[in-house]
């Protein structure tokens, strides 16, 4: 199966189930989770079912195109289902069958893997899905986003596309993946890897980046606090986060400063989350008025339609509970 | 009597949740049954990634009839002054117990006279009661992490999918979120996807087995271990024993299906620890070794599905491992490009614990403290090794390999030091200063590693106590209890003689700059005292595992500043405990100790004045004590506490005769004081071994 067919198969699978298929976000993000389609839409009571391919940039993973497994930029296939369908595991398993992994021929397992993003104030519980010992998907039930409890809970599926493609095509290097017949990943992205790695690891201007970080941070705050424009503000939160990643990859952030930077990015994300929720509330949570769901859903929530949940939405934030000690 | 089946089915539970969840369910079930008087027989437990279940035999269908006494109002409140005309409280009480007032009894209690009713309660159907019990058991599982899902308010370890609750052939109603109990369970996710309807609890295990699920954890473990061993044998190797890995893997699979894979032989030049870690930590593969324990280029992966064609999935397992080993090799090669020494400056940028500074600062303190300890313990011969190894002991934290596998700290330090042509003893000490890392590890074999390990642990103890982060209750985030216990083990096993108090002082001195701003809680003892108390607590709990509590107390009361001596004294006394005459012996010397203790403030210490010994028994005793005392002191000085005991114990008949015939508390002050001094001398013989006043002597 060509890389392109893998993308199309996944898109079709989730489209048929009722997801909207959108494009990956057009700003630099480190993961599909950071795109507004996941981070912002996981918040609040409204349903949201989406699938998109997100090119994800991780400056510190840049290897100049020399490492067969690590990339400056890889592709994630991101699915967010909210509320999480009751049969979400089955829907997921159908998707891997669709691209040719038969659970009777491979050892498919759901192995505990909880996820936390300190820069997003987000966390979730779930699994990494193994195929013969290889992680092919990150499967997460969102518990928290921007510091807010997720109600209802969304299920997030993140497929590592390059890995799956390497597996399906039986190649040892990401650069040997055939995108379409006769065209390899190398031809499309190798130079991108070389240049981006050179920039991120050697050539970036730390002073400039620091300045950008500060400007983006300030602009994010201004837009949210003074102008009540959470969507453009979030763009600047993302730029801020990428500037931080670039600084980090350059080794320009000391251990002691690191926590401070992360907190600044998280604070911005939290402001955007709050602004977004207020904006949706003002609009009357419009998607709650639709009957848009995917998969099997609990018909009612405590005797009321699930979409009534918004009436009780609370802006209160709960403290994180530490893992309970036993014995 | 009927059988009860209670199964909670969920999306894949984390392996580490399964057994604790069963513990909770079983405990709550038993407690509720006791509280509600539900009789039941044996309980069997089942658990897989997708379910936790109890099968309870002989559950009574009715609870027994019971007769209870219910206390009502006091007579004063219940009746008018005539004592017979009931007032409202009496009438209300009678109504509540459904008896006429004249059938209520009057009883006298220490608090006064009361009305009492004898109530007969008919046994109730357990079916209804069990519904409440099982509802509670479902809600009260204390998962290490709870989660919400969908629109559900309740939390569980992973989304709950089904509940089976059967008493005999009937379904007991249990609800949780949107799930209602029934008789339908599920088999293996892929091999037997069809729902399974259970007629009765007894069918459970068999039905699941047919559906490719071995639900009994012990059976599954045994089967898995057996299958792994068979696979290993076929592959011409032996499985490297790893109980923790077995425990984890057994709850990752419902149908353990081991397969053997291989990796390229060229990777065998990686340190075996690296190979093992690469296989187990992410992949949960078992390592295979040859007869000599050498790692083979083969592994065993335990699949949850006996797949159609093993070759296909094996190819997959091998691919993943190949990528990991390639990564490992990359780190190994990359790390060896720069010597450990060059990594030291980076330790400045690595924080240890915020207020206690960087790893570089900790390293400096470890080195200084290790040098002090080596000198104090008379191991100056190892000083050059110690200084070098202490300098390098944390350098491997900045290597790629340890970044990837923190478990390999120390191991990589050793490998890289050898590669850098550091002396072998230095490399070994870098590795050994972490020993023992866990239950399976031995102690350091050489002084250098042992002493650096002591320095490292003592620095952590003093630093963390110094900033108020000592363990409380179950909370011991920095594993300080283990650090102190290990410290004691190493010191006693290697016979290091030094003053614990002085070592603590030295460590606190090295930490001085870090502890200046620390606010002290009111009424808190100085850090040094807290630490000594902490060490005392560890000694007490460790020693009590094998020694009598009073003996432990008697030895600790005499001090433990020299840990080795304390241990030897403990052993010497304990050797006498099993002797038939120990009780009598202890009684005699306890009496001596008690008198000495009581009189200590009135009688000054001075030699016994022979001219003031009037009675024969005291003269004899004095002579006997004088005859052994210098020998006893010499033996104590030479740490031969058993020898000292052997000299002192024969004094018993003379002490007894003294107590029998001589009045210690004589009228004449000078006689009395002289006799007390004689006892003080005997006490003094023991004083360096144990405080006999703490011994529980049976009379």
PDB file of C-alpha atoms in Angstrom, chain B residues 402-616:
ATOM      1  CA  UNK B 402      21.222   6.644  30.214  1.00  0.00           C
ATOM      2  CA  UNK B 403      18.893   9.325  28.887  1.00  0.00           C
ATOM      3  CA  UNK B 404      17.072   6.548  27.060  1.00  0.00           C
ATOM      4  CA  UNK B 405      17.328   3.965  29.842  1.00  0.00           C
ATOM      5  CA  UNK B 406      17.722   5.546  33.260  1.00  0.00           C
ATOM      6  CA  UNK B 407      17.931   2.002  34.703  1.00  0.00           C
ATOM      7  CA  UNK B 408      21.367   1.700  33.102  1.00  0.00           C
ATOM      8  CA  UNK B 409      22.977   4.423  35.202  1.00  0.00           C
ATOM      9  CA  UNK B 410      26.102   2.994  36.731  1.00  0.00           C
ATOM     10  CA  UNK B 411      26.242   0.188  34.184  1.00  0.00           C
ATOM     11  CA  UNK B 412      27.011   2.662  31.411  1.00  0.00           C
ATOM     12  CA  UNK B 413      29.338   4.576  33.719  1.00  0.00           C
ATOM     13  CA  UNK B 414      31.336   1.374  34.157  1.00  0.00           C
ATOM     14  CA  UNK B 415      31.355   0.534  30.442  1.00  0.00           C
ATOM     15  CA  UNK B 416      32.339   4.025  29.365  1.00  0.00           C
ATOM     16  CA  UNK B 417      34.994   4.308  32.082  1.00  0.00           C
ATOM     17  CA  UNK B 418      36.551   1.059  30.856  1.00  0.00           C
ATOM     18  CA  UNK B 419      36.452   2.400  27.342  1.00  0.00           C
ATOM     19  CA  UNK B 420      38.189   5.577  28.542  1.00  0.00           C
ATOM     20  CA  UNK B 421      40.990   3.408  29.984  1.00  0.00           C
ATOM     21  CA  UNK B 422      40.136   4.389  33.524  1.00  0.00           C
ATOM     22  CA  UNK B 423      41.533   1.890  36.062  1.00  0.00           C
ATOM     23  CA  UNK B 424      39.317  -1.193  36.413  1.00  0.00           C
ATOM     24  CA  UNK B 425      38.714  -0.473  40.085  1.00  0.00           C
ATOM     25  CA  UNK B 426      37.410   2.978  39.215  1.00  0.00           C
ATOM     26  CA  UNK B 427      35.013   1.556  36.637  1.00  0.00           C
ATOM     27  CA  UNK B 428      33.816  -1.062  39.083  1.00  0.00           C
ATOM     28  CA  UNK B 429      33.293   1.520  41.822  1.00  0.00           C
ATOM     29  CA  UNK B 430      31.177   3.686  39.500  1.00  0.00           C
ATOM     30  CA  UNK B 431      28.923   0.701  38.952  1.00  0.00           C
ATOM     31  CA  UNK B 432      28.930  -0.574  42.509  1.00  0.00           C
ATOM     32  CA  UNK B 433      28.105   2.706  44.223  1.00  0.00           C
ATOM     33  CA  UNK B 434      24.493   2.162  43.151  1.00  0.00           C
ATOM     34  CA  UNK B 435      24.359  -1.359  44.602  1.00  0.00           C
ATOM     35  CA  UNK B 436      22.066  -2.821  45.708  1.00  0.00           C
ATOM     36  CA  UNK B 437      19.571  -1.346  43.248  1.00  0.00           C
ATOM     37  CA  UNK B 438      16.856  -3.818  44.149  1.00  0.00           C
ATOM     38  CA  UNK B 439      16.055  -7.078  45.862  1.00  0.00           C
ATOM     39  CA  UNK B 440      18.000  -9.159  43.354  1.00  0.00           C
ATOM     40  CA  UNK B 441      21.269  -7.243  43.759  1.00  0.00           C
ATOM     41  CA  UNK B 442      24.245  -8.045  45.939  1.00  0.00           C
ATOM     42  CA  UNK B 443      26.200  -5.476  47.943  1.00  0.00           C
ATOM     43  CA  UNK B 444      29.291  -3.717  46.584  1.00  0.00           C
ATOM     44  CA  UNK B 445      32.273  -6.068  46.512  1.00  0.00           C
ATOM     45  CA  UNK B 446      34.992  -3.414  46.856  1.00  0.00           C
ATOM     46  CA  UNK B 447      35.623  -0.615  49.321  1.00  0.00           C
ATOM     47  CA  UNK B 448      35.574   2.186  46.769  1.00  0.00           C
ATOM     48  CA  UNK B 449      32.077   1.490  45.448  1.00  0.00           C
ATOM     49  CA  UNK B 450      30.789   0.753  48.921  1.00  0.00           C
ATOM     50  CA  UNK B 451      32.111   3.992  50.386  1.00  0.00           C
ATOM     51  CA  UNK B 452      30.973   6.206  47.514  1.00  0.00           C
ATOM     52  CA  UNK B 453      27.562   4.546  47.831  1.00  0.00           C
ATOM     53  CA  UNK B 454      27.543   5.497  51.517  1.00  0.00           C
ATOM     54  CA  UNK B 455      28.547   9.057  50.710  1.00  0.00           C
ATOM     55  CA  UNK B 456      25.854   9.375  48.032  1.00  0.00           C
ATOM     56  CA  UNK B 457      23.122   8.041  50.289  1.00  0.00           C
ATOM     57  CA  UNK B 458      24.139  10.015  53.347  1.00  0.00           C
ATOM     58  CA  UNK B 459      24.259  13.203  51.291  1.00  0.00           C
ATOM     59  CA  UNK B 460      20.729  12.544  50.055  1.00  0.00           C
ATOM     60  CA  UNK B 461      19.514  11.803  53.564  1.00  0.00           C
ATOM     61  CA  UNK B 462      21.113  14.850  55.139  1.00  0.00           C
ATOM     62  CA  UNK B 463      20.170  17.158  52.265  1.00  0.00           C
ATOM     63  CA  UNK B 464      16.539  16.139  52.114  1.00  0.00           C
ATOM     64  CA  UNK B 465      16.093  16.107  55.885  1.00  0.00           C
ATOM     65  CA  UNK B 466      17.844  19.459  55.894  1.00  0.00           C
ATOM     66  CA  UNK B 467      15.226  21.022  53.608  1.00  0.00           C
ATOM     67  CA  UNK B 468      12.376  19.373  55.470  1.00  0.00           C
ATOM     68  CA  UNK B 469      11.621  16.636  52.968  1.00  0.00           C
ATOM     69  CA  UNK B 470      11.805  13.689  55.290  1.00  0.00           C
ATOM     70  CA  UNK B 471       9.440  10.758  54.756  1.00  0.00           C
ATOM     71  CA  UNK B 472       6.126  10.869  56.563  1.00  0.00           C
ATOM     72  CA  UNK B 473       3.758   7.934  56.918  1.00  0.00           C
ATOM     73  CA  UNK B 474       3.442   6.089  53.619  1.00  0.00           C
ATOM     74  CA  UNK B 475       5.022   8.985  51.744  1.00  0.00           C
ATOM     75  CA  UNK B 476       8.680   8.483  50.964  1.00  0.00           C
ATOM     76  CA  UNK B 477       9.153  10.102  47.572  1.00  0.00           C
ATOM     77  CA  UNK B 478      12.923   9.922  47.603  1.00  0.00           C
ATOM     78  CA  UNK B 479      13.118   6.369  48.992  1.00  0.00           C
ATOM     79  CA  UNK B 480      15.020   7.622  52.026  1.00  0.00           C
ATOM     80  CA  UNK B 481      14.020   4.645  54.153  1.00  0.00           C
ATOM     81  CA  UNK B 482      15.663   2.334  51.682  1.00  0.00           C
ATOM     82  CA  UNK B 483      18.682   4.638  51.518  1.00  0.00           C
ATOM     83  CA  UNK B 484      19.166   4.451  55.290  1.00  0.00           C
ATOM     84  CA  UNK B 485      18.615   0.693  55.444  1.00  0.00           C
ATOM     85  CA  UNK B 486      21.103   0.162  52.629  1.00  0.00           C
ATOM     86  CA  UNK B 487      23.575   2.462  54.353  1.00  0.00           C
ATOM     87  CA  UNK B 488      23.366   0.347  57.508  1.00  0.00           C
ATOM     88  CA  UNK B 489      23.620  -2.907  55.545  1.00  0.00           C
ATOM     89  CA  UNK B 490      26.756  -1.822  53.748  1.00  0.00           C
ATOM     90  CA  UNK B 491      28.435  -0.475  56.867  1.00  0.00           C
ATOM     91  CA  UNK B 492      27.780  -3.619  58.901  1.00  0.00           C
ATOM     92  CA  UNK B 493      28.459  -6.090  56.108  1.00  0.00           C
ATOM     93  CA  UNK B 494      31.806  -4.474  55.329  1.00  0.00           C
ATOM     94  CA  UNK B 495      32.646  -3.816  58.968  1.00  0.00           C
ATOM     95  CA  UNK B 496      33.291  -0.092  58.597  1.00  0.00           C
ATOM     96  CA  UNK B 497      34.008   1.473  61.969  1.00  0.00           C
ATOM     97  CA  UNK B 498      33.224   5.138  62.240  1.00  0.00           C
ATOM     98  CA  UNK B 499      30.953   7.408  64.203  1.00  0.00           C
ATOM     99  CA  UNK B 500      27.562   7.777  62.543  1.00  0.00           C
ATOM    100  CA  UNK B 501      27.025  11.057  64.372  1.00  0.00           C
ATOM    101  CA  UNK B 502      30.313  12.436  63.131  1.00  0.00           C
ATOM    102  CA  UNK B 503      29.533  11.309  59.577  1.00  0.00           C
ATOM    103  CA  UNK B 504      26.197  13.130  59.725  1.00  0.00           C
ATOM    104  CA  UNK B 505      27.943  16.223  61.054  1.00  0.00           C
ATOM    105  CA  UNK B 506      30.422  16.078  58.195  1.00  0.00           C
ATOM    106  CA  UNK B 507      27.676  15.655  55.612  1.00  0.00           C
ATOM    107  CA  UNK B 508      25.662  18.545  57.067  1.00  0.00           C
ATOM    108  CA  UNK B 509      28.793  20.667  57.060  1.00  0.00           C
ATOM    109  CA  UNK B 510      29.263  19.985  53.344  1.00  0.00           C
ATOM    110  CA  UNK B 511      25.640  20.945  52.747  1.00  0.00           C
ATOM    111  CA  UNK B 512      25.879  24.046  54.877  1.00  0.00           C
ATOM    112  CA  UNK B 513      25.454  26.652  52.158  1.00  0.00           C
ATOM    113  CA  UNK B 514      22.310  24.901  50.947  1.00  0.00           C
ATOM    114  CA  UNK B 515      20.538  24.690  54.247  1.00  0.00           C
ATOM    115  CA  UNK B 516      20.955  28.260  55.504  1.00  0.00           C
ATOM    116  CA  UNK B 517      17.604  29.651  54.412  1.00  0.00           C
ATOM    117  CA  UNK B 518      15.584  26.678  55.511  1.00  0.00           C
ATOM    118  CA  UNK B 519      12.823  27.648  57.876  1.00  0.00           C
ATOM    119  CA  UNK B 520      12.456  25.310  60.761  1.00  0.00           C
ATOM    120  CA  UNK B 521       9.083  24.159  61.914  1.00  0.00           C
ATOM    121  CA  UNK B 522       8.310  25.020  65.482  1.00  0.00           C
ATOM    122  CA  UNK B 523       9.316  22.458  68.025  1.00  0.00           C
ATOM    123  CA  UNK B 524      11.293  20.466  65.488  1.00  0.00           C
ATOM    124  CA  UNK B 525      14.465  18.760  66.643  1.00  0.00           C
ATOM    125  CA  UNK B 526      17.747  19.740  64.962  1.00  0.00           C
ATOM    126  CA  UNK B 527      18.335  17.903  61.669  1.00  0.00           C
ATOM    127  CA  UNK B 528      21.116  15.851  63.209  1.00  0.00           C
ATOM    128  CA  UNK B 529      18.775  14.512  65.918  1.00  0.00           C
ATOM    129  CA  UNK B 530      16.051  13.808  63.367  1.00  0.00           C
ATOM    130  CA  UNK B 531      18.500  11.805  61.292  1.00  0.00           C
ATOM    131  CA  UNK B 532      19.774   9.799  64.231  1.00  0.00           C
ATOM    132  CA  UNK B 533      16.197   9.076  65.245  1.00  0.00           C
ATOM    133  CA  UNK B 534      15.506   8.012  61.653  1.00  0.00           C
ATOM    134  CA  UNK B 535      18.501   5.649  61.633  1.00  0.00           C
ATOM    135  CA  UNK B 536      17.374   4.300  64.992  1.00  0.00           C
ATOM    136  CA  UNK B 537      13.947   3.586  63.514  1.00  0.00           C
ATOM    137  CA  UNK B 538      15.477   1.727  60.561  1.00  0.00           C
ATOM    138  CA  UNK B 539      17.724  -0.333  62.844  1.00  0.00           C
ATOM    139  CA  UNK B 540      14.763  -1.148  65.015  1.00  0.00           C
ATOM    140  CA  UNK B 541      12.542  -2.317  62.169  1.00  0.00           C
ATOM    141  CA  UNK B 542      15.290  -4.280  60.423  1.00  0.00           C
ATOM    142  CA  UNK B 543      16.556  -5.951  63.553  1.00  0.00           C
ATOM    143  CA  UNK B 544      13.079  -6.838  64.742  1.00  0.00           C
ATOM    144  CA  UNK B 545      12.637  -9.066  61.722  1.00  0.00           C
ATOM    145  CA  UNK B 546      15.046 -11.566  63.297  1.00  0.00           C
ATOM    146  CA  UNK B 547      15.449 -10.511  66.915  1.00  0.00           C
ATOM    147  CA  UNK B 548      13.353 -10.044  70.022  1.00  0.00           C
ATOM    148  CA  UNK B 549      11.956  -6.532  70.399  1.00  0.00           C
ATOM    149  CA  UNK B 550      13.258  -6.112  73.960  1.00  0.00           C
ATOM    150  CA  UNK B 551      16.743  -7.267  72.984  1.00  0.00           C
ATOM    151  CA  UNK B 552      16.730  -4.760  70.114  1.00  0.00           C
ATOM    152  CA  UNK B 553      15.660  -2.057  72.532  1.00  0.00           C
ATOM    153  CA  UNK B 554      18.320  -3.062  75.083  1.00  0.00           C
ATOM    154  CA  UNK B 555      21.063  -2.860  72.460  1.00  0.00           C
ATOM    155  CA  UNK B 556      19.822   0.430  70.938  1.00  0.00           C
ATOM    156  CA  UNK B 557      19.565   1.986  74.401  1.00  0.00           C
ATOM    157  CA  UNK B 558      23.318   1.534  74.741  1.00  0.00           C
ATOM    158  CA  UNK B 559      23.862   3.467  71.527  1.00  0.00           C
ATOM    159  CA  UNK B 560      24.416   2.783  67.829  1.00  0.00           C
ATOM    160  CA  UNK B 561      26.911   5.446  66.870  1.00  0.00           C
ATOM    161  CA  UNK B 562      29.238   2.611  65.856  1.00  0.00           C
ATOM    162  CA  UNK B 563      26.880   0.580  63.685  1.00  0.00           C
ATOM    163  CA  UNK B 564      29.189  -2.422  63.476  1.00  0.00           C
ATOM    164  CA  UNK B 565      29.568  -2.678  67.235  1.00  0.00           C
ATOM    165  CA  UNK B 566      25.831  -2.312  67.678  1.00  0.00           C
ATOM    166  CA  UNK B 567      25.244  -5.193  65.295  1.00  0.00           C
ATOM    167  CA  UNK B 568      27.810  -7.380  67.081  1.00  0.00           C
ATOM    168  CA  UNK B 569      26.293  -6.584  70.478  1.00  0.00           C
ATOM    169  CA  UNK B 570      22.881  -7.499  69.158  1.00  0.00           C
ATOM    170  CA  UNK B 571      24.145 -10.844  67.911  1.00  0.00           C
ATOM    171  CA  UNK B 572      25.960 -11.568  71.166  1.00  0.00           C
ATOM    172  CA  UNK B 573      22.870 -10.953  73.304  1.00  0.00           C
ATOM    173  CA  UNK B 574      20.572 -12.719  70.886  1.00  0.00           C
ATOM    174  CA  UNK B 575      22.738 -15.832  71.076  1.00  0.00           C
ATOM    175  CA  UNK B 576      21.794 -16.083  74.737  1.00  0.00           C
ATOM    176  CA  UNK B 577      18.087 -15.567  74.189  1.00  0.00           C
ATOM    177  CA  UNK B 578      17.448 -19.125  73.094  1.00  0.00           C
ATOM    178  CA  UNK B 579      19.170 -20.584  76.152  1.00  0.00           C
ATOM    179  CA  UNK B 580      16.787 -22.131  78.678  1.00  0.00           C
ATOM    180  CA  UNK B 581      18.282 -20.147  81.534  1.00  0.00           C
ATOM    181  CA  UNK B 582      18.061 -16.808  79.731  1.00  0.00           C
ATOM    182  CA  UNK B 583      14.936 -15.679  81.577  1.00  0.00           C
ATOM    183  CA  UNK B 584      16.517 -16.220  84.979  1.00  0.00           C
ATOM    184  CA  UNK B 585      19.759 -14.703  83.822  1.00  0.00           C
ATOM    185  CA  UNK B 586      17.972 -11.692  82.428  1.00  0.00           C
ATOM    186  CA  UNK B 587      15.958 -11.276  85.611  1.00  0.00           C
ATOM    187  CA  UNK B 588      19.125 -11.088  87.710  1.00  0.00           C
ATOM    188  CA  UNK B 589      20.904  -8.581  85.541  1.00  0.00           C
ATOM    189  CA  UNK B 590      17.762  -6.578  84.944  1.00  0.00           C
ATOM    190  CA  UNK B 591      17.502  -6.213  88.724  1.00  0.00           C
ATOM    191  CA  UNK B 592      21.065  -4.936  88.818  1.00  0.00           C
ATOM    192  CA  UNK B 593      20.342  -2.504  86.013  1.00  0.00           C
ATOM    193  CA  UNK B 594      17.146  -1.247  87.611  1.00  0.00           C
ATOM    194  CA  UNK B 595      18.828  -0.523  90.949  1.00  0.00           C
ATOM    195  CA  UNK B 596      21.747   1.193  89.255  1.00  0.00           C
ATOM    196  CA  UNK B 597      19.385   3.291  87.190  1.00  0.00           C
ATOM    197  CA  UNK B 598      17.346   4.302  90.218  1.00  0.00           C
ATOM    198  CA  UNK B 599      20.337   5.164  92.386  1.00  0.00           C
ATOM    199  CA  UNK B 600      22.431   6.794  89.689  1.00  0.00           C
ATOM    200  CA  UNK B 601      21.462  10.309  90.667  1.00  0.00           C
ATOM    201  CA  UNK B 602      22.187   9.840  94.391  1.00  0.00           C
ATOM    202  CA  UNK B 603      25.302   7.735  94.320  1.00  0.00           C
ATOM    203  CA  UNK B 604      28.431   9.096  92.754  1.00  0.00           C
ATOM    204  CA  UNK B 605      30.569   6.838  90.702  1.00  0.00           C
ATOM    205  CA  UNK B 606      33.603   5.700  92.676  1.00  0.00           C
ATOM    206  CA  UNK B 607      35.532   2.496  93.145  1.00  0.00           C
ATOM    207  CA  UNK B 608      34.135   0.000  95.624  1.00  0.00           C
ATOM    208  CA  UNK B 609      35.778   0.367  99.014  1.00  0.00           C
ATOM    209  CA  UNK B 610      36.734  -3.203 100.041  1.00  0.00           C
ATOM    210  CA  UNK B 611      36.991  -2.177 103.701  1.00  0.00           C
ATOM    211  CA  UNK B 612      33.296  -1.413 103.734  1.00  0.00           C
ATOM    212  CA  UNK B 613      32.209  -4.801 102.455  1.00  0.00           C
ATOM    213  CA  UNK B 614      30.792  -6.472 105.545  1.00  0.00           C
ATOM    214  CA  UNK B 615      28.969  -9.600 104.437  1.00  0.00           C
ATOM    215  CA  UNK B 616      30.483 -12.656 102.843  1.00  0.00           C
TER     216      UNK B 616
END
